GROMACS .gro file of C-alpha atoms in nm:
model
  205
    1MET     CA    1   0.052  -0.019  -0.046
    2THR     CA    2   0.133   0.332  -0.081
    3LYS     CA    3   0.098   0.641   0.093
    4SER     CA    4  -0.131   0.807  -0.137
    5GLN     CA    5  -0.367   0.506  -0.111
    6ILE     CA    6  -0.384   0.592   0.253
    7SER     CA    7  -0.655   0.836   0.242
    8ASP     CA    8  -0.745   1.109   0.465
    9SER     CA    9  -1.044   0.965   0.554
   10ASP     CA   10  -0.894   0.633   0.610
   11GLY     CA   11  -0.697   0.815   0.873
   12ILE     CA   12  -1.013   0.969   1.026
   13GLN     CA   13  -1.163   0.612   1.065
   14LEU     CA   14  -0.757   0.487   1.209
   15VAL     CA   15  -0.812   0.743   1.487
   16LYS     CA   16  -1.135   0.701   1.556
   17MET     CA   17  -1.152   0.378   1.607
   18ALA     CA   18  -0.823   0.385   1.839
   19ARG     CA   19  -1.039   0.645   2.042
   20ASN     CA   20  -1.374   0.380   2.025
   21ALA     CA   21  -1.183   0.130   2.100
   22VAL     CA   22  -0.999   0.245   2.457
   23THR     CA   23  -1.332   0.419   2.520
   24GLN     CA   24  -1.511   0.002   2.524
   25TYR     CA   25  -1.204  -0.125   2.728
   26ILE     CA   26  -1.178   0.121   3.031
   27LYS     CA   27  -1.578   0.218   3.038
   28ASN     CA   28  -1.704  -0.183   2.970
   29ASN     CA   29  -1.411  -0.374   2.977
   30GLU     CA   30  -1.481  -0.526   2.601
   31ARG     CA   31  -1.291  -0.510   2.295
   32VAL     CA   32  -1.423  -0.366   1.989
   33TYR     CA   33  -1.542  -0.519   1.704
   34ASP     CA   34  -1.630  -0.369   1.328
   35SER     CA   35  -1.651  -0.596   1.112
   36GLU     CA   36  -1.636  -0.380   0.787
   37PHE     CA   37  -1.299  -0.169   0.948
   38ASN     CA   38  -1.137  -0.559   1.005
   39SER     CA   39  -1.213  -0.625   0.656
   40LYS     CA   40  -1.094  -0.261   0.507
   41PHE     CA   41  -0.725  -0.294   0.732
   42ASN     CA   42  -0.694  -0.667   0.656
   43PHE     CA   43  -0.338  -0.626   0.593
   44SER     CA   44   0.020  -0.624   0.790
   45SER     CA   45   0.167  -0.317   0.897
   46GLY     CA   46   0.355  -0.166   1.159
   47ILE     CA   47   0.167   0.050   1.373
   48PHE     CA   48   0.182   0.313   1.686
   49VAL     CA   49  -0.067   0.494   1.876
   50THR     CA   50   0.031   0.793   2.104
   51LEU     CA   51  -0.143   0.959   2.368
   52ASN     CA   52  -0.128   1.288   2.468
   53LYS     CA   53  -0.232   1.491   2.715
   54GLN     CA   54  -0.188   1.904   2.751
   55ASP     CA   55   0.068   1.825   2.511
   56GLU     CA   56   0.222   1.577   2.732
   57LEU     CA   57   0.307   1.195   2.677
   58ARG     CA   58   0.013   0.984   2.807
   59GLY     CA   59   0.130   0.692   2.688
   60CYS     CA   60   0.293   0.549   2.366
   61ILE     CA   61   0.250   0.144   2.239
   62GLY     CA   62   0.278  -0.021   1.894
   63TYR     CA   63   0.460  -0.271   1.673
   64PRO     CA   64   0.738  -0.155   1.497
   65ILE     CA   65   0.760  -0.480   1.267
   66PRO     CA   66   0.440  -0.533   1.098
   67VAL     CA   67   0.314  -0.881   1.287
   68LYS     CA   68  -0.048  -0.783   1.292
   69LYS     CA   69  -0.307  -0.675   1.051
   70LEU     CA   70  -0.353  -0.326   1.090
   71CYS     CA   71  -0.724  -0.368   1.253
   72ASP     CA   72  -0.602  -0.594   1.496
   73GLY     CA   73  -0.273  -0.422   1.588
   74LEU     CA   74  -0.443  -0.062   1.592
   75VAL     CA   75  -0.690  -0.216   1.848
   76ASP     CA   76  -0.444  -0.391   2.086
   77ALA     CA   77  -0.195  -0.075   2.070
   78ALA     CA   78  -0.451   0.214   2.161
   79ILE     CA   79  -0.537  -0.057   2.464
   80SER     CA   80  -0.202  -0.096   2.503
   81ALA     CA   81  -0.102   0.266   2.544
   82ALA     CA   82  -0.375   0.375   2.781
   83THR     CA   83  -0.384   0.089   2.995
   84ARG     CA   84  -0.027  -0.098   2.984
   85ASP     CA   85   0.225   0.154   2.894
   86PRO     CA   86   0.479   0.117   3.195
   87ARG     CA   87   0.568   0.476   3.244
   88PHE     CA   88   0.233   0.591   3.342
   89THR     CA   89  -0.033   0.451   3.518
   90ALA     CA   90  -0.375   0.342   3.305
   91VAL     CA   91  -0.619   0.612   3.174
   92THR     CA   92  -0.895   0.670   3.373
   93ALA     CA   93  -1.267   0.708   3.203
   94ASP     CA   94  -1.298   1.096   3.298
   95GLU     CA   95  -0.948   1.160   3.130
   96LEU     CA   96  -1.066   1.047   2.779
   97GLU     CA   97  -1.211   1.371   2.736
   98LYS     CA   98  -0.852   1.588   2.805
   99ILE     CA   99  -0.654   1.335   2.598
  100THR     CA  100  -0.571   1.327   2.203
  101PHE     CA  101  -0.523   1.035   1.969
  102GLU     CA  102  -0.229   1.009   1.747
  103VAL     CA  103  -0.221   0.689   1.492
  104THR     CA  104   0.132   0.612   1.318
  105ILE     CA  105   0.120   0.357   1.014
  106LEU     CA  106   0.462   0.245   0.958
  107THR     CA  107   0.738   0.121   0.667
  108PRO     CA  108   0.891  -0.234   0.772
  109PRO     CA  109   1.207  -0.114   0.908
  110GLU     CA  110   1.537  -0.104   0.704
  111GLU     CA  111   1.873  -0.167   0.869
  112ILE     CA  112   2.140   0.140   0.774
  113THR     CA  113   2.509  -0.032   0.685
  114VAL     CA  114   2.789   0.206   0.685
  115GLY     CA  115   3.167   0.137   0.673
  116GLU     CA  116   3.223   0.452   0.977
  117TYR     CA  117   2.985   0.570   1.221
  118SER     CA  118   2.996   0.971   1.065
  119GLU     CA  119   2.812   0.806   0.770
  120TYR     CA  120   2.492   0.748   0.995
  121LEU     CA  121   2.475   1.119   1.032
  122SER     CA  122   2.390   1.139   0.601
  123GLN     CA  123   2.185   0.842   0.610
  124ILE     CA  124   1.903   0.966   0.804
  125ARG     CA  125   1.722   1.258   0.794
  126VAL     CA  126   1.485   1.426   1.081
  127GLY     CA  127   1.136   1.487   0.970
  128ARG     CA  128   1.144   1.195   0.723
  129ASP     CA  129   1.263   0.909   0.943
  130GLY     CA  130   1.224   0.696   1.235
  131LEU     CA  131   1.521   0.542   1.424
  132ILE     CA  132   1.551   0.126   1.606
  133VAL     CA  133   1.880   0.118   1.804
  134GLU     CA  134   1.950  -0.271   1.888
  135ASN     CA  135   2.182  -0.439   2.032
  136GLU     CA  136   2.226  -0.856   2.175
  137PHE     CA  137   2.022  -0.728   2.500
  138THR     CA  138   1.823  -0.432   2.418
  139SER     CA  139   1.638  -0.224   2.181
  140GLY     CA  140   1.444   0.107   2.148
  141LEU     CA  141   1.250   0.293   1.898
  142LEU     CA  142   1.206   0.678   1.838
  143LEU     CA  143   0.924   0.791   1.593
  144PRO     CA  144   0.958   0.999   1.294
  145GLN     CA  145   0.764   1.320   1.476
  146VAL     CA  146   0.950   1.285   1.790
  147PRO     CA  147   1.292   1.451   1.684
  148ILE     CA  148   1.059   1.740   1.491
  149GLU     CA  149   0.878   1.829   1.858
  150TYR     CA  150   1.215   1.852   1.996
  151GLY     CA  151   1.409   2.071   1.754
  152TRP     CA  152   1.690   1.769   1.705
  153SER     CA  153   1.998   1.736   1.480
  154GLU     CA  154   2.021   1.373   1.290
  155GLU     CA  155   2.334   1.319   1.600
  156GLU     CA  156   2.086   1.429   1.890
  157PHE     CA  157   1.795   1.185   1.724
  158LEU     CA  158   2.059   0.896   1.739
  159GLU     CA  159   2.167   0.975   2.102
  160TYR     CA  160   1.838   0.979   2.218
  161THR     CA  161   1.734   0.702   2.051
  162CYS     CA  162   2.057   0.501   2.221
  163GLN     CA  163   1.941   0.632   2.570
  164LYS     CA  164   1.575   0.506   2.503
  165ALA     CA  165   1.735   0.196   2.481
  166GLY     CA  166   1.856   0.189   2.804
  167LEU     CA  167   2.207   0.241   2.618
  168GLY     CA  168   2.534   0.522   2.680
  169LYS     CA  169   2.409   0.809   2.401
  170ASP     CA  170   2.757   0.728   2.239
  171ALA     CA  171   2.627   0.319   2.156
  172TRP     CA  172   2.560   0.464   1.785
  173LYS     CA  173   2.914   0.501   1.722
  174GLU     CA  174   2.998   0.137   1.791
  175LYS     CA  175   3.012  -0.124   1.565
  176SER     CA  176   2.797  -0.380   1.754
  177THR     CA  177   2.512  -0.180   1.775
  178LYS     CA  178   2.250  -0.203   1.484
  179ILE     CA  179   2.024   0.083   1.429
  180SER     CA  180   1.768   0.075   1.176
  181LYS     CA  181   1.477   0.345   1.013
  182PHE     CA  182   1.156   0.357   0.919
  183GLN     CA  183   0.885   0.620   0.782
  184GLY     CA  184   0.547   0.667   0.894
  185VAL     CA  185   0.219   0.831   0.775
  186ILE     CA  186   0.063   1.031   1.093
  187PHE     CA  187  -0.296   1.146   1.164
  188LYS     CA  188  -0.375   1.290   1.475
  189GLU     CA  189  -0.656   1.466   1.654
  190GLU     CA  190  -0.616   1.847   1.700
  191LYS     CA  191  -0.773   1.837   2.075
  192PRO     CA  192  -0.997   1.576   2.246
  193ASN     CA  193  -1.232   1.438   2.039
  194GLY     CA  194  -1.155   1.743   1.769
  195LYS     CA  195  -1.068   1.753   1.390
  196ILE     CA  196  -0.847   1.453   1.290
  197VAL     CA  197  -0.557   1.593   1.066
  198ARG     CA  198  -0.291   1.428   0.865
  199GLU     CA  199   0.106   1.493   0.863
  200SER     CA  200   0.315   1.246   0.709
  201SER     CA  201   0.685   1.249   0.510
  202ASP     CA  202   0.722   1.195   0.126
  203VAL     CA  203   0.768   0.811   0.190
  204LEU     CA  204   0.634   0.524   0.016
  205LEU     CA  205   0.464   0.282   0.234
   0.00000   0.00000   0.00000
């Protein structure tokens, strides 16, 4: 599926389903089911759901590798972002009208191969790429929108992704560290339960 095939109306459906899935789970302890939605988004894709409250992160969970159908991965990620992100307490029903929902659809990760670590800086681009840093023991991921929000350079993006993985900020310079990039198409509420807009980099999904 290409980026152009993911329409604005698709994005609206995805974000509304993320909100609906969380609402049904928190208020009724039920997993939402929609056969029409499942049929439409019955293809494998990486997916992340991000919750923000008053411009502060409230939860973010997803699947960087397309191991699930988008219809299932979206619901799973939304519920997990709201109730199972270890950095936060579970979202309460009273909070739902104060939270904005954001959905990021991902391309499959692509390992970056370089001769010297300095070449990483020319192989990634802030505003286009997300990063995954891995070694034998741990891994960390930051979505494409994160360095834009914080005004990071490519080098700072690498450093913070290493720290997200629990590594030193210069771990990206070590040969034992694997670095992969991916791209994403982002749909988000402008305000809680508000207009849903598209933000995306110029890539093909």
